[in-house]
PDB file of C-alpha atoms in Angstrom:
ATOM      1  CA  UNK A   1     -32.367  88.625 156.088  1.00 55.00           C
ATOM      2  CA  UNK A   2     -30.849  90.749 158.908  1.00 58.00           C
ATOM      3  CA  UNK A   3     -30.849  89.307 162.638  1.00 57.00           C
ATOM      4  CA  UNK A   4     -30.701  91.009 165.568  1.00 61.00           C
ATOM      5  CA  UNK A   5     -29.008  89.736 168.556  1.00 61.00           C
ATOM      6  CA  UNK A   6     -29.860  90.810 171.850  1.00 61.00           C
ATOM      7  CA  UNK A   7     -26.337  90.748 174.212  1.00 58.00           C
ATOM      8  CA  UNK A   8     -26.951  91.338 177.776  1.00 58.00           C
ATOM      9  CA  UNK A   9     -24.823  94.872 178.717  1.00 56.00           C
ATOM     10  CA  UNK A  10     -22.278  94.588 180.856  1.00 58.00           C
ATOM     11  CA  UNK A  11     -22.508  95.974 184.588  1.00 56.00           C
ATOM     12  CA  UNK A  12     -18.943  96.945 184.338  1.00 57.00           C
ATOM     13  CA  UNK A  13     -19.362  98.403 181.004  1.00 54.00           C
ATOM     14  CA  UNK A  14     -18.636 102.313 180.911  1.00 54.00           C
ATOM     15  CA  UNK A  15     -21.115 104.287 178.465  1.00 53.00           C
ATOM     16  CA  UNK A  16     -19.724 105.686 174.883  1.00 54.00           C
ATOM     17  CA  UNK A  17     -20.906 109.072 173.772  1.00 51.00           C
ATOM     18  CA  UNK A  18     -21.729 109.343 170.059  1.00 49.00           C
ATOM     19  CA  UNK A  19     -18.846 109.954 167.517  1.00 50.00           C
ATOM     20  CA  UNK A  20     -20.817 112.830 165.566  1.00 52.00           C
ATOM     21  CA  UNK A  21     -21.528 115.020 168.643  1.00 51.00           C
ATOM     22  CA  UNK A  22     -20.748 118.353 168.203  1.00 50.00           C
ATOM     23  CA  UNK A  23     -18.444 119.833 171.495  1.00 49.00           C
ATOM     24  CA  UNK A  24     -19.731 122.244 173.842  1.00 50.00           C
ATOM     25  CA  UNK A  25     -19.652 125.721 172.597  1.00 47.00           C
ATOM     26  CA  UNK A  26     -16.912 126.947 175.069  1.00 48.00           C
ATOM     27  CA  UNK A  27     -14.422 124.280 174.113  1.00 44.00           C
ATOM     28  CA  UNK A  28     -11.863 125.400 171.582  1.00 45.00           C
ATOM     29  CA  UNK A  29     -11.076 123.997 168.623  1.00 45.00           C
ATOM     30  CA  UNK A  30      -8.636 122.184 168.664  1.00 42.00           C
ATOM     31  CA  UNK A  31      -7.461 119.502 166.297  1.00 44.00           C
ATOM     32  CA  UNK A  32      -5.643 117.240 168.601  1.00 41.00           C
ATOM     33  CA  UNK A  33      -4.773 114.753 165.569  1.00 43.00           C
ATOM     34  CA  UNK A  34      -2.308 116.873 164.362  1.00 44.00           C
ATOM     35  CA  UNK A  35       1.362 115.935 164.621  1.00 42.00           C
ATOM     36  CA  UNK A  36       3.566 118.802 166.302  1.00 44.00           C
ATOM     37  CA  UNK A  37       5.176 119.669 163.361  1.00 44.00           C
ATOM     38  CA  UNK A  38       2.289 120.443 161.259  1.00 42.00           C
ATOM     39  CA  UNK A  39       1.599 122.665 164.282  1.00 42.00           C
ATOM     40  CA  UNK A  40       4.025 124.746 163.795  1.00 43.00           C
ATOM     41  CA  UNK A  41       4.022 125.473 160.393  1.00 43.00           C
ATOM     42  CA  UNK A  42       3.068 128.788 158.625  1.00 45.00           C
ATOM     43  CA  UNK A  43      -1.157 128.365 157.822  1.00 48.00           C
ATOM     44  CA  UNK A  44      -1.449 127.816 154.308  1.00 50.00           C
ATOM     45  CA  UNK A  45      -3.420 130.560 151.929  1.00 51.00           C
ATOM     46  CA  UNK A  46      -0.961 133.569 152.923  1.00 58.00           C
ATOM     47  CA  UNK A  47      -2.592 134.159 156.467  1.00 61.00           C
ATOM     48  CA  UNK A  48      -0.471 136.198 158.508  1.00 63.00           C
ATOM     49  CA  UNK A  49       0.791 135.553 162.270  1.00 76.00           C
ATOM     50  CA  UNK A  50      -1.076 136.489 165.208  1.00 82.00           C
ATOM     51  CA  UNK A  51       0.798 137.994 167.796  1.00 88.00           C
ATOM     52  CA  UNK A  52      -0.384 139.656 171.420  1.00 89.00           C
ATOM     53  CA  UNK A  53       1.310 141.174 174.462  1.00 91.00           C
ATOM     54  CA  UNK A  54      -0.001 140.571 177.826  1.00 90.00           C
ATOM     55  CA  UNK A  55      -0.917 143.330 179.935  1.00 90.00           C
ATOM     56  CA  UNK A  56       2.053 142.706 182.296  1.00 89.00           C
ATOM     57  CA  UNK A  57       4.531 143.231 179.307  1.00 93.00           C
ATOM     58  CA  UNK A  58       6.991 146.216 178.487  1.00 93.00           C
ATOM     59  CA  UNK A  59       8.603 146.872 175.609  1.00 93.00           C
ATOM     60  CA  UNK A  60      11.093 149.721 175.192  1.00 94.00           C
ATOM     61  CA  UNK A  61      11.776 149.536 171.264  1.00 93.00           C
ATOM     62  CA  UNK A  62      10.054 149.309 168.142  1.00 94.00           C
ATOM     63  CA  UNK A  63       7.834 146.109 167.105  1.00 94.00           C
ATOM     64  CA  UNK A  64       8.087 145.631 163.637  1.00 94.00           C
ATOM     65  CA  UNK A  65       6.307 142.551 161.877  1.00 92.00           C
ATOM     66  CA  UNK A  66       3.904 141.508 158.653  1.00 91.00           C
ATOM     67  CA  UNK A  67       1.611 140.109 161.167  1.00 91.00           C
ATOM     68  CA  UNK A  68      -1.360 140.776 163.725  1.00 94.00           C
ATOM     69  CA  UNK A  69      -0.723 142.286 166.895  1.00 94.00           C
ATOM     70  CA  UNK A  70      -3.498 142.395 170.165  1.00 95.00           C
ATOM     71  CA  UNK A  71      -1.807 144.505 172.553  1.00 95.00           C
ATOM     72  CA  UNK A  72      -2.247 144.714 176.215  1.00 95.00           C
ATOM     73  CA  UNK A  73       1.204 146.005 177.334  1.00 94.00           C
ATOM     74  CA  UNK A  74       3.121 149.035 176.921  1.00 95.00           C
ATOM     75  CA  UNK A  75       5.288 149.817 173.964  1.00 95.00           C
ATOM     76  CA  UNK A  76       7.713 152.453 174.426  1.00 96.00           C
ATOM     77  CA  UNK A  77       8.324 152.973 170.979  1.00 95.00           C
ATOM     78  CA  UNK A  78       7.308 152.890 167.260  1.00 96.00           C
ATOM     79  CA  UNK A  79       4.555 150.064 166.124  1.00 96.00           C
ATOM     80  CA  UNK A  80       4.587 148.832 162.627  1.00 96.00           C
ATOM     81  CA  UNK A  81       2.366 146.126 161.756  1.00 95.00           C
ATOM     82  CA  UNK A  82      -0.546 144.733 159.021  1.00 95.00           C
ATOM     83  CA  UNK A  83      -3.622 145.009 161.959  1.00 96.00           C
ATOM     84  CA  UNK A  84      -2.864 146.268 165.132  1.00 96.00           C
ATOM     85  CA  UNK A  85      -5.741 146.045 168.110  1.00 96.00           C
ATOM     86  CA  UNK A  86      -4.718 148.053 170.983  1.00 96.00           C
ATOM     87  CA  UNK A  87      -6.732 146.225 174.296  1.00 95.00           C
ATOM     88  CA  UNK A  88      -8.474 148.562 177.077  1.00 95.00           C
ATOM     89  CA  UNK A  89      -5.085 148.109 178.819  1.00 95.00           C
ATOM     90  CA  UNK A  90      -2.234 148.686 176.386  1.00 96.00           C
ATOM     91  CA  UNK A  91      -0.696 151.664 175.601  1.00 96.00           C
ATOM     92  CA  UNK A  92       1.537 152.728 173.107  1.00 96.00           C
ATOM     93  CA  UNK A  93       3.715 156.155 173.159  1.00 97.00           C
ATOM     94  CA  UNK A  94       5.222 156.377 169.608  1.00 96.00           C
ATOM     95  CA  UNK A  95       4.630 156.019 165.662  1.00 97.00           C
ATOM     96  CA  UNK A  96       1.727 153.428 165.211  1.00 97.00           C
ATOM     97  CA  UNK A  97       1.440 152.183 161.210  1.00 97.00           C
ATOM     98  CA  UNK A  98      -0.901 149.662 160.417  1.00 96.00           C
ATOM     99  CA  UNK A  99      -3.369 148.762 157.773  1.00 96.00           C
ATOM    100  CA  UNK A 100      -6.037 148.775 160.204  1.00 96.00           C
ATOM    101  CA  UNK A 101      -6.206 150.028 163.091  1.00 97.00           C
ATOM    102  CA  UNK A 102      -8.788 149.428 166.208  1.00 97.00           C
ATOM    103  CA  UNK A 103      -7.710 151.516 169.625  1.00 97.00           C
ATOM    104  CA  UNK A 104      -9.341 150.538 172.610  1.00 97.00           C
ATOM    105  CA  UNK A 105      -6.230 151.824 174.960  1.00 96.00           C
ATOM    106  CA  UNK A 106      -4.093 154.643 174.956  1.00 97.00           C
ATOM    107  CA  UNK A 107      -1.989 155.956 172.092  1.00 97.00           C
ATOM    108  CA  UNK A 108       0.452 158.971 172.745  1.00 97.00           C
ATOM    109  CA  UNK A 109       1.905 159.861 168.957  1.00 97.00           C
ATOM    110  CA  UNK A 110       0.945 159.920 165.417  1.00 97.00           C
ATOM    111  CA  UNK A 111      -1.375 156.966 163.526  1.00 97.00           C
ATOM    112  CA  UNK A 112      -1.208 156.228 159.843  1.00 97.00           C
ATOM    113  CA  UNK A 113      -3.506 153.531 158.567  1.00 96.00           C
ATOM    114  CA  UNK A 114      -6.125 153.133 156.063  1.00 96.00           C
ATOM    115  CA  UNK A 115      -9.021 152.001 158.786  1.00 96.00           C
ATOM    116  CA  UNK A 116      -8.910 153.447 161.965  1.00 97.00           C
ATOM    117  CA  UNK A 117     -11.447 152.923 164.630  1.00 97.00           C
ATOM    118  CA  UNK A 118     -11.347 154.919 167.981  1.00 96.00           C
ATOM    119  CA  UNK A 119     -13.800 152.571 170.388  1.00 97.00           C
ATOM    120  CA  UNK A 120     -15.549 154.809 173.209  1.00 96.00           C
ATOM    121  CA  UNK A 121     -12.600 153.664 175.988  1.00 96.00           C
ATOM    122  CA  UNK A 122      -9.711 155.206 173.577  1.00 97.00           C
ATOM    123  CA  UNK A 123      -7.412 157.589 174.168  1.00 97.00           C
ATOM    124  CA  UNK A 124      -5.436 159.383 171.339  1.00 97.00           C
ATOM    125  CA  UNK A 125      -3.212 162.156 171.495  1.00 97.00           C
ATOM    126  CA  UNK A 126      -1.515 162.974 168.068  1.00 96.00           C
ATOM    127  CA  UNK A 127      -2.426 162.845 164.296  1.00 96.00           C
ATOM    128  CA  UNK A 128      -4.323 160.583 162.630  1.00 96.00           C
ATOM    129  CA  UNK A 129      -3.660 160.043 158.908  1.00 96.00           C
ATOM    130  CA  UNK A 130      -6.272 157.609 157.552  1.00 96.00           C
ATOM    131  CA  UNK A 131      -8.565 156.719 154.673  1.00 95.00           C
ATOM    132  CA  UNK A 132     -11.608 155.786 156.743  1.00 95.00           C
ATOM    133  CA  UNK A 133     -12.215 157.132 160.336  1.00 95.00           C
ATOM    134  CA  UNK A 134     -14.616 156.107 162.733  1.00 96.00           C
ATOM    135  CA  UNK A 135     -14.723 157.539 166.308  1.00 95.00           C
ATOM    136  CA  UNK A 136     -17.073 156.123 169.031  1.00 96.00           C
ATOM    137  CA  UNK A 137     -18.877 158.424 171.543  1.00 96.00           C
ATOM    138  CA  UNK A 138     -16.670 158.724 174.561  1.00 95.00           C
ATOM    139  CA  UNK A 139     -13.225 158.592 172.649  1.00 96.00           C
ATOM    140  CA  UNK A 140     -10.509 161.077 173.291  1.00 97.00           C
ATOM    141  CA  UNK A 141      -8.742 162.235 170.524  1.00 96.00           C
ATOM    142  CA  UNK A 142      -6.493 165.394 170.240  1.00 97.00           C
ATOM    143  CA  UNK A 143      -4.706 165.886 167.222  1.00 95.00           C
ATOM    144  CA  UNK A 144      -5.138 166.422 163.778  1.00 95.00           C
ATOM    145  CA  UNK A 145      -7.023 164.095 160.927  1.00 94.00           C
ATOM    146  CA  UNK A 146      -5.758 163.902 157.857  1.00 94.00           C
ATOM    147  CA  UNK A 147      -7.931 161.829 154.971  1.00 93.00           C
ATOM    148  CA  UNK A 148      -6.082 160.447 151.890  1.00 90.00           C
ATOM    149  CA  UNK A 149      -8.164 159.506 149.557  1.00 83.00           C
ATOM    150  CA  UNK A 150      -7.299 155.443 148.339  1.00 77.00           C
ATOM    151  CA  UNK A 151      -4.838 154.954 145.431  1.00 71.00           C
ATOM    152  CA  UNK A 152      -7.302 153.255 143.086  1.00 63.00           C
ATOM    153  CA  UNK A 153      -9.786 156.073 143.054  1.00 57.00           C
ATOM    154  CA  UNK A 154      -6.859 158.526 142.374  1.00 57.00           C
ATOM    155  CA  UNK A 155      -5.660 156.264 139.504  1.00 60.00           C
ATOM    156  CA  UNK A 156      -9.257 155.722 138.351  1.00 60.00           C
ATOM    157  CA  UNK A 157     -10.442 159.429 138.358  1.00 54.00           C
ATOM    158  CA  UNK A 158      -7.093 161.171 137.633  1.00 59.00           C
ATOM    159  CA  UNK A 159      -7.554 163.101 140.861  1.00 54.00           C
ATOM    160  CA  UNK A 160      -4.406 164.402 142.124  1.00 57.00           C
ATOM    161  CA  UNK A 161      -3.653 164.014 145.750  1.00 53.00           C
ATOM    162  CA  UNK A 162      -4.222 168.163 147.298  1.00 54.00           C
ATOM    163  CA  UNK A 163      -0.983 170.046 147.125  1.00 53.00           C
ATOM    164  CA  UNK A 164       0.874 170.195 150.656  1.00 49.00           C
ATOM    165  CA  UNK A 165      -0.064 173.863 151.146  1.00 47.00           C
ATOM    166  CA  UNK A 166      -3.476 174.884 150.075  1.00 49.00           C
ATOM    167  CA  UNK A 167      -2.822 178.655 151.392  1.00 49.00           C
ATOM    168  CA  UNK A 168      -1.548 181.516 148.702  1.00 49.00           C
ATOM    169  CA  UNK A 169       1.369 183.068 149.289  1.00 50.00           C
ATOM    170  CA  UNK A 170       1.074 186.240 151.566  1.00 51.00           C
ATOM    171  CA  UNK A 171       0.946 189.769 149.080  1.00 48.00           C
ATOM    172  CA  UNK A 172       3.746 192.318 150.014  1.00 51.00           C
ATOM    173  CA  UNK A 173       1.361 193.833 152.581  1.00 52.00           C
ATOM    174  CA  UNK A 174       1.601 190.912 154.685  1.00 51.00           C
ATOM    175  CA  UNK A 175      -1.910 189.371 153.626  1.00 47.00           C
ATOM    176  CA  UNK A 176      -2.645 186.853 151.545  1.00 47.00           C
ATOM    177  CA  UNK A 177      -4.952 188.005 148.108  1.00 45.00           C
ATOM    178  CA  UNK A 178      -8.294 186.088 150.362  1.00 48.00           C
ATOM    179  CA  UNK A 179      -8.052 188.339 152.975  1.00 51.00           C
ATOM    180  CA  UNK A 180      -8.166 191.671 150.910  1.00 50.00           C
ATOM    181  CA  UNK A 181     -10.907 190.305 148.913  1.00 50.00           C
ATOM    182  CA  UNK A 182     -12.898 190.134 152.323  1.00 49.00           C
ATOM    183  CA  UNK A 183     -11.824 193.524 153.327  1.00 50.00           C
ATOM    184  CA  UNK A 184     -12.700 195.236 150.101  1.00 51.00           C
ATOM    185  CA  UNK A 185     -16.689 193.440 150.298  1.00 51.00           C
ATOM    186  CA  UNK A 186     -16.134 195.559 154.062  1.00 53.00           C
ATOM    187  CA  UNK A 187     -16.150 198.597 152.684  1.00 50.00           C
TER     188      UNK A 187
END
């Protein structure tokens, strides 16, 4: 039924890989088929932009953006993004607000986020306000942390958020009524 006809190869012939190889695992992938407009469209399913700032960079203003953001550079001046990683050589001396936040660099000013991550070569000086907090062994950090708790367990438990100042009022005599409870156990 099926025949099978032996053809001499060519000498001049040049060898063809296999189509379903899979490429070497340093090569990037890349799908070269793509016409360069469909390049340079917005990826479909609501991811968001990836931006990053060389290590050579500068800015002197505020980056604002919905996106990611790897930074290398300097920013002098407030960051506002959705995830911000902050590379072993960036640096950032303002406001940083992000939805996550991973610092491998140095940050000189306040952070607000709901995951931040201090990796041992970090450097923070300034407050942290965050719903989860993880700090590596051999992280500097100088400030102040401040832990809200997420909205959907407030709105679940009926939790209110703790009142701005959890210290009574001082009495007349200049104490508050904590302290004269501890001095009258003194006597």
């Amino acid at each position: 039924m099926f025949s099978k006809t032996n053809k001499p190869a060519r000498a001049d012939a040049k060898p063809t890989a296999p189509a379903n190889t899979a490429p070497p695992l340093d090569a990037p992938a890349v799908n070269l088929n793509k016409s360069p407009a469909a390049a340079s469209q917005r990826p479909q399913g609501g991811a968001k932009p990836f931006s990053s700032v060389g290590s050579g960079l500068v800015i002197d203003g505020s980056v604002t953006g919905s996106g990611d953001l790897h930074l290398d550079g300097t920013v002098k001046g407030d960051v506002r993004v959705n995830h911000l990683t902050v590379g072993e050589s960036g640096s950032i001396e303002g406001k940083v607000e992000a939805e996550t936040i991973e610092v491998r660099g140095r940050i000189v000013g306040s952070i607000q986020g709901k995951q931040v991550k201090l990796q041992a070569t970090a450097y923070v000086e300034g407050d942290i306000t965050h719903e989860q907090l993880a700090i590596d062994v051999g992280a500097y950090f100088q400030g102040r942390c401040l832990q809200r708790r997420p909205e959907a367990f407030q709105a679940n438990t009926g939790i209110a958020a703790p009142a701005e100042s959890a210290v009574a009022a001082p009495a007349p005599g200049g104490m508050n009524s904590y302290d004269m409870s501890v001095l009258s156990d003194l006597a």
